[in-house]
XYZ file of C-alpha atoms in Angstrom:
446
model
C -49.157 18.558 -6.719
C -47.075 17.893 -3.571
C -50.167 16.468 -1.952
C -50.898 14.102 -4.477
C -47.418 12.737 -4.490
C -47.384 12.254 -0.543
C -50.801 10.421 -0.665
C -49.570 7.875 -3.327
C -46.140 7.401 -1.588
C -47.950 6.676 1.763
C -49.885 4.118 0.133
C -46.369 2.333 -1.345
C -45.679 -1.056 0.618
C -41.945 -1.475 1.284
C -41.271 -2.618 -1.999
C -42.354 0.713 -3.428
C -45.690 -0.997 -4.615
C -48.962 1.081 -4.795
C -52.398 0.277 -6.352
C -55.095 2.215 -8.017
C -58.154 1.008 -10.077
C -56.900 3.248 -13.083
C -53.749 4.724 -14.309
C -53.839 7.367 -16.792
C -50.386 8.441 -18.662
C -50.115 11.977 -19.694
C -51.799 14.949 -18.020
C -52.771 16.984 -21.125
C -56.092 17.629 -21.978
C -57.181 14.104 -22.855
C -55.514 12.621 -19.810
C -57.080 15.045 -17.313
C -60.430 14.609 -19.139
C -60.372 10.818 -18.501
C -59.575 11.517 -14.845
C -62.532 14.047 -14.589
C -65.118 11.885 -16.200
C -64.212 8.993 -13.831
C -64.306 11.344 -10.890
C -67.907 12.172 -12.265
C -68.544 8.364 -11.831
C -66.951 8.240 -8.219
C -64.154 6.325 -9.975
C -60.319 6.175 -8.799
C -57.637 7.460 -10.869
C -54.098 8.484 -10.978
C -52.292 10.378 -13.571
C -48.793 10.273 -14.168
C -47.239 13.094 -16.069
C -43.539 13.201 -17.223
C -43.354 17.084 -16.886
C -46.210 19.396 -15.735
C -49.967 19.708 -16.207
C -50.164 20.857 -19.960
C -46.665 20.376 -20.481
C -46.586 20.511 -24.380
C -48.650 23.635 -24.345
C -46.833 25.484 -21.656
C -43.446 24.429 -22.705
C -42.821 22.623 -26.050
C -44.749 25.092 -28.383
C -43.889 28.818 -29.784
C -44.455 31.622 -27.377
C -47.340 33.087 -29.726
C -49.078 29.953 -30.973
C -52.622 30.394 -31.022
C -55.196 27.724 -30.725
C -57.582 27.857 -33.561
C -60.593 25.838 -32.261
C -60.896 28.690 -29.909
C -61.826 29.436 -26.376
C -65.100 27.809 -26.443
C -63.180 24.448 -27.069
C -61.241 24.669 -24.133
C -63.617 22.323 -21.875
C -63.553 19.440 -19.944
C -65.880 17.055 -18.058
C -68.319 19.335 -16.264
C -66.559 22.230 -16.794
C -67.550 24.728 -19.690
C -65.900 27.825 -21.128
C -67.561 30.701 -19.412
C -65.644 33.864 -20.548
C -66.876 36.873 -22.969
C -65.148 35.872 -25.795
C -65.819 32.292 -26.631
C -64.564 32.609 -30.381
C -61.394 33.890 -29.528
C -58.113 31.954 -29.921
C -56.063 31.268 -26.692
C -52.441 30.552 -26.439
C -50.493 27.571 -25.490
C -49.739 28.715 -22.076
C -53.237 29.930 -21.477
C -54.772 26.609 -22.034
C -52.216 25.203 -19.954
C -53.528 27.244 -17.269
C -56.929 26.517 -17.879
C -56.176 22.589 -17.427
C -54.347 23.257 -14.189
C -57.147 25.194 -13.056
C -59.347 22.267 -13.650
C -56.996 19.621 -12.303
C -56.842 21.777 -9.033
C -60.254 22.728 -8.544
C -61.327 18.987 -9.115
C -58.624 17.714 -6.928
C -57.444 15.225 -9.563
C -54.827 12.977 -8.398
C -51.904 13.979 -10.560
C -48.156 13.149 -10.234
C -46.216 15.977 -12.051
C -42.556 15.136 -12.875
C -42.859 11.490 -12.922
C -42.273 9.780 -16.332
C -43.166 6.193 -17.137
C -40.241 3.973 -17.698
C -42.290 1.109 -19.159
C -45.831 -0.758 -18.718
C -46.109 -4.593 -18.039
C -49.202 -6.352 -19.064
C -49.667 -9.318 -16.978
C -50.252 -12.479 -19.192
C -52.345 -14.505 -16.865
C -54.741 -11.898 -15.468
C -58.203 -13.143 -15.458
C -61.467 -11.294 -15.649
C -61.951 -10.992 -12.236
C -58.127 -9.714 -11.159
C -57.558 -6.768 -9.589
C -54.181 -6.085 -11.130
C -53.846 -6.521 -14.783
C -51.042 -3.831 -15.673
C -48.041 -2.730 -13.783
C -46.487 0.705 -14.386
C -43.109 0.917 -13.503
C -41.225 4.380 -12.695
C -37.795 5.561 -13.040
C -37.545 5.541 -9.217
C -38.010 1.912 -9.255
C -41.616 2.177 -7.843
C -44.457 0.256 -9.518
C -48.080 1.205 -9.769
C -50.508 -1.780 -10.317
C -53.892 -1.017 -11.758
C -56.796 -2.926 -13.246
C -56.892 -0.199 -15.967
C -54.703 1.409 -18.281
C -55.278 4.924 -20.128
C -52.587 5.976 -22.525
C -53.356 9.843 -23.207
C -50.023 10.798 -24.895
C -51.947 11.271 -28.070
C -50.361 11.435 -31.463
C -48.122 14.161 -31.160
C -45.277 13.365 -28.954
C -42.447 12.613 -31.221
C -41.127 15.455 -33.426
C -40.484 14.335 -36.586
C -37.615 15.950 -38.831
C -36.892 14.361 -42.276
C -33.784 12.448 -42.765
C -32.609 14.709 -45.497
C -31.819 17.349 -42.533
C -28.674 15.637 -41.904
C -27.507 16.518 -45.614
C -27.732 20.085 -44.873
C -24.824 22.245 -44.302
C -23.949 21.986 -40.590
C -23.190 25.866 -40.478
C -27.001 26.480 -40.827
C -28.810 26.417 -37.571
C -31.974 23.660 -37.858
C -34.563 23.331 -35.272
C -37.939 21.635 -34.922
C -41.094 23.730 -34.249
C -41.321 22.274 -30.915
C -37.967 24.015 -29.924
C -38.548 27.268 -31.519
C -39.731 30.217 -29.022
C -39.497 33.314 -30.884
C -37.553 35.435 -33.555
C -35.267 37.085 -31.092
C -33.954 33.600 -30.142
C -32.586 32.553 -33.514
C -29.383 33.831 -35.081
C -29.289 36.546 -37.208
C -30.423 36.367 -40.693
C -32.997 35.003 -43.147
C -35.054 31.878 -41.995
C -36.447 29.008 -43.950
C -39.682 27.609 -42.366
C -40.446 24.057 -43.740
C -44.088 22.795 -43.683
C -47.092 24.923 -44.512
C -49.599 23.381 -41.660
C -50.829 25.234 -38.716
C -47.576 25.536 -36.900
C -45.391 26.528 -40.279
C -47.699 29.528 -41.446
C -48.117 31.223 -37.781
C -44.383 30.887 -37.400
C -43.508 32.612 -40.748
C -46.197 34.958 -40.225
C -44.537 36.005 -36.692
C -41.038 35.730 -38.312
C -41.793 38.175 -41.251
C -43.641 40.734 -38.879
C -40.666 40.700 -36.993
C -39.055 41.952 -39.962
C -37.033 38.872 -40.770
C -36.232 37.904 -44.435
C -38.687 34.769 -44.374
C -38.950 31.828 -46.764
C -41.945 29.138 -46.418
C -41.673 25.715 -48.335
C -44.914 24.609 -48.970
C -46.520 21.350 -48.454
C -50.048 20.053 -48.931
C -52.687 21.524 -46.487
C -56.206 22.794 -45.721
C -56.981 26.456 -45.060
C -60.485 27.935 -43.539
C -61.830 31.544 -43.320
C -61.642 32.665 -39.582
C -64.746 34.722 -40.009
C -67.863 34.281 -42.875
C -71.100 35.787 -43.251
C -71.004 37.716 -39.962
C -70.056 34.513 -37.771
C -66.284 32.895 -36.740
C -65.852 29.755 -38.321
C -66.051 28.388 -34.709
C -69.585 29.511 -34.433
C -70.583 27.872 -37.801
C -69.039 24.392 -36.484
C -70.897 24.443 -33.649
C -74.106 25.456 -35.527
C -73.811 23.473 -38.598
C -73.107 19.612 -38.344
C -72.096 18.892 -41.816
C -69.193 21.582 -41.456
C -67.854 19.956 -38.078
C -67.942 16.392 -40.032
C -65.948 18.206 -42.858
C -63.522 19.878 -40.151
C -63.094 16.499 -38.579
C -62.276 14.537 -41.823
C -58.844 13.586 -42.617
C -59.658 14.348 -46.040
C -60.215 17.541 -47.796
C -62.411 18.496 -50.629
C -63.265 15.436 -52.219
C -59.876 14.953 -54.016
C -56.702 13.845 -52.931
C -56.540 13.754 -49.097
C -55.149 16.919 -47.604
C -53.441 16.040 -44.341
C -53.866 17.853 -40.854
C -56.413 20.255 -39.456
C -57.239 23.416 -41.386
C -55.454 26.491 -40.795
C -57.699 29.308 -39.100
C -55.666 31.352 -36.423
C -53.831 34.286 -37.121
C -51.393 35.903 -34.991
C -52.613 39.226 -34.847
C -55.979 37.839 -34.245
C -57.564 39.484 -37.070
C -58.232 38.488 -40.826
C -57.332 35.034 -42.295
C -53.967 33.204 -42.668
C -53.053 31.297 -45.641
C -50.086 31.119 -47.982
C -51.660 33.689 -50.145
C -51.740 36.309 -47.429
C -48.217 35.103 -46.511
C -47.036 36.042 -50.165
C -48.683 39.215 -49.773
C -46.684 40.135 -46.692
C -43.468 39.650 -48.055
C -42.968 35.692 -47.312
C -41.217 33.895 -50.275
C -42.993 30.937 -50.887
C -40.964 27.802 -52.244
C -41.659 24.345 -53.245
C -41.516 21.145 -51.025
C -38.108 20.360 -49.791
C -37.144 16.663 -51.337
C -33.275 16.956 -51.046
C -30.323 18.544 -49.257
C -27.160 18.565 -50.672
C -24.905 20.921 -48.090
C -25.761 24.651 -48.966
C -28.336 23.736 -51.746
C -31.951 22.677 -51.189
C -33.654 20.906 -53.809
C -37.634 21.575 -54.237
C -40.446 20.404 -56.284
C -41.704 22.835 -58.462
C -44.966 23.087 -56.749
C -46.010 26.131 -55.116
C -48.758 27.298 -57.445
C -50.235 23.922 -57.307
C -50.015 23.665 -53.631
C -51.914 27.184 -53.124
C -54.363 26.159 -55.617
C -55.271 22.942 -54.128
C -55.403 24.872 -50.436
C -57.647 27.635 -51.822
C -60.198 24.830 -53.155
C -60.338 23.605 -49.600
C -60.845 27.120 -48.286
C -63.764 27.634 -51.083
C -65.257 24.421 -50.110
C -65.357 25.470 -46.571
C -67.484 28.590 -47.620
C -69.251 26.672 -50.282
C -70.460 24.344 -47.523
C -71.796 27.043 -45.214
C -73.558 28.397 -48.219
C -75.300 25.368 -48.804
C -76.381 24.624 -45.696
C -77.722 28.001 -44.666
C -79.838 27.465 -48.124
C -81.178 24.191 -47.384
C -82.142 25.086 -43.844
C -83.597 28.591 -44.636
C -81.405 30.096 -42.173
C -81.027 33.927 -42.680
C -77.549 35.168 -42.716
C -76.033 38.332 -44.181
C -74.616 38.183 -47.623
C -70.899 38.583 -48.136
C -69.796 39.452 -51.531
C -67.237 38.786 -52.634
C -66.803 35.560 -50.552
C -63.325 35.303 -48.791
C -60.780 33.192 -50.758
C -56.973 32.414 -50.660
C -55.619 35.566 -52.581
C -53.340 33.734 -55.556
C -52.287 36.916 -57.447
C -49.141 36.970 -55.296
C -48.206 33.354 -55.494
C -45.666 32.324 -57.970
C -43.356 28.849 -58.733
C -40.188 29.239 -57.204
C -37.883 27.010 -58.996
C -36.325 23.670 -58.072
C -33.178 24.780 -56.321
C -32.534 27.223 -53.359
C -29.122 28.154 -52.282
C -29.200 28.928 -48.550
C -26.077 31.244 -48.652
C -27.168 33.457 -51.934
C -30.404 34.211 -49.918
C -28.724 34.778 -46.498
C -30.693 32.010 -44.737
C -28.986 30.918 -41.725
C -31.813 29.173 -39.869
C -34.193 26.167 -40.995
C -37.356 25.698 -38.597
C -38.905 22.259 -39.528
C -42.341 22.453 -39.101
C -42.708 19.219 -40.291
C -45.333 17.434 -37.325
C -45.270 14.809 -34.623
C -45.819 11.258 -34.372
C -46.760 8.826 -31.927
C -44.245 7.706 -28.975
C -45.690 4.734 -27.463
C -42.212 3.023 -26.520
C -43.137 2.446 -22.881
C -46.091 -0.089 -23.985
C -45.019 -3.994 -24.442
C -43.945 -4.504 -28.235
C -46.569 -6.978 -28.922
C -49.410 -4.337 -28.326
C -48.030 -2.296 -30.987
C -47.966 -2.509 -34.946
C -44.889 -2.438 -36.997
C -44.688 1.235 -36.935
C -44.825 1.703 -33.021
C -48.631 2.823 -33.043
C -50.968 1.274 -31.031
C -53.171 -1.722 -32.371
C -56.837 -0.939 -31.448
C -59.902 -2.957 -31.838
C -62.034 0.067 -32.053
C -61.554 3.742 -31.416
C -60.487 4.000 -27.833
C -59.991 0.405 -27.317
C -56.628 -1.280 -26.690
C -55.779 -4.782 -27.914
C -56.325 -5.791 -24.261
C -59.180 -5.876 -21.641
C -58.502 -2.671 -19.481
C -56.283 -1.061 -22.064
C -57.619 2.338 -23.233
C -56.352 5.119 -25.630
C -57.224 9.139 -25.420
C -56.497 11.441 -28.188
C -56.047 9.322 -31.113
C -58.015 9.459 -34.663
C -60.731 7.359 -35.215
C -60.825 6.042 -38.689
C -60.739 8.538 -41.198
C -61.418 11.445 -38.780
C -59.362 13.896 -36.805
C -62.131 15.186 -34.620
C -61.588 12.970 -31.788
C -57.740 14.746 -31.462
C -59.414 18.054 -30.794
C -59.311 19.910 -27.488
C -62.874 19.702 -26.771
C -62.964 16.158 -27.805
C -61.499 15.002 -24.383
C -64.979 15.258 -22.960
C -66.816 12.602 -25.110
C -63.291 10.690 -25.136
C -63.047 10.617 -21.218
C -66.698 9.900 -20.482
C -66.745 6.968 -23.300
C -63.638 5.273 -21.335
C -65.102 6.188 -18.025
C -68.554 4.596 -18.799
C -66.872 1.198 -20.043
C -64.671 1.531 -16.643
C -67.743 1.742 -14.703
C -69.334 -1.012 -16.602
C -66.458 -3.431 -15.682
C -66.602 -2.514 -12.157
C -70.250 -2.961 -11.974
C -69.968 -6.236 -13.397
C -67.332 -7.550 -11.577
C -68.905 -6.537 -8.063
C -72.266 -7.775 -9.112
C -74.086 -4.424 -8.671
C -77.427 -4.096 -9.610
C -77.246 -0.794 -11.460
C -77.879 -0.033 -15.081
C -74.893 -0.786 -16.965
C -75.373 1.908 -19.970
C -75.711 5.302 -18.464
C -75.265 8.718 -20.067
């Protein structure tokens, strides 16, 4: 992206100031999706990226990560997947390569290795003002813009529980963001904390490598990889009710189950769930509630957690059956239907002695949180999350967010959602331009 950097620096004045209609912060799939959608409408945008395009996918996830939404979800405005394995699961680096190719082919203006120091919102900017935001860079440069799109998503800051500080310091600890592969860990058994997508995939990889592996379970959802002759991604595309279920932050009508369902498995065949992991020799232990040196205090909830996950798995199967029956669609019967195997699942107890079990490493798969510290405090809530009027709309005119959940749905954070998110934002920016210019064009277009 050296050419993009040259263009921008040539537009800077002697004080290091440049102007662009829209600044997009973050060159992941959401940021590039917004830039691509704006380009479709002939609108100008500059994307600022602290690392490389697709930074998190390429450099901040484990080597064997598989993306459960499948190859066909890796699409961007004006660019759909055109390979021969639409329901295969790409790796993180593969997704990053596709994203970089898209940015290059579209000639998107991206400044890589350009962190944002802070964003200034000009308080007295009128509805006609060209400049409503100033984005300050560590170099001292400033980029003024009428619009600002924060596309850093909700998965920027690793979350590790405070109790990690109470673990014996001789135990090696790391977050899933910093985990790469089994060979990079010290010798000995490993405890993986968290049973979401990252926790289960990492535990599966560790066990397959011959490591003695423990998995501390937490509430999660699981779905079958295939059912009735089709991949789950195919059913998601064909059956809208299933897609709504996938995107819902809740689970099976009971207590809310957080996160996206676990669907991708490291060997790219079969299902991955806590029952499968138990059958592969992974020792399931309860949720960690406290630490006292070399002893972890646990909830005695392994069976209850696995049973709850199995219910969410069964709901997905039942929902496919119901929709097929109601619509009169023909699909091969599958008997018995897939399920989470619970035969090998048993409660562990309320304590885990790390030394006695030879555990030398803890991998915290406890998720990520938002990091919007570059934005002014008055447009964030008490938890530091963006204040929004609705969906992608920020608390100020011209301020937008791409890649955050809407209401009780997680659908908008998915990879493919960058297309709809980007085009929604681009349409509003285009409307703003048309109104300001007094252009005699329709304000609402597809």
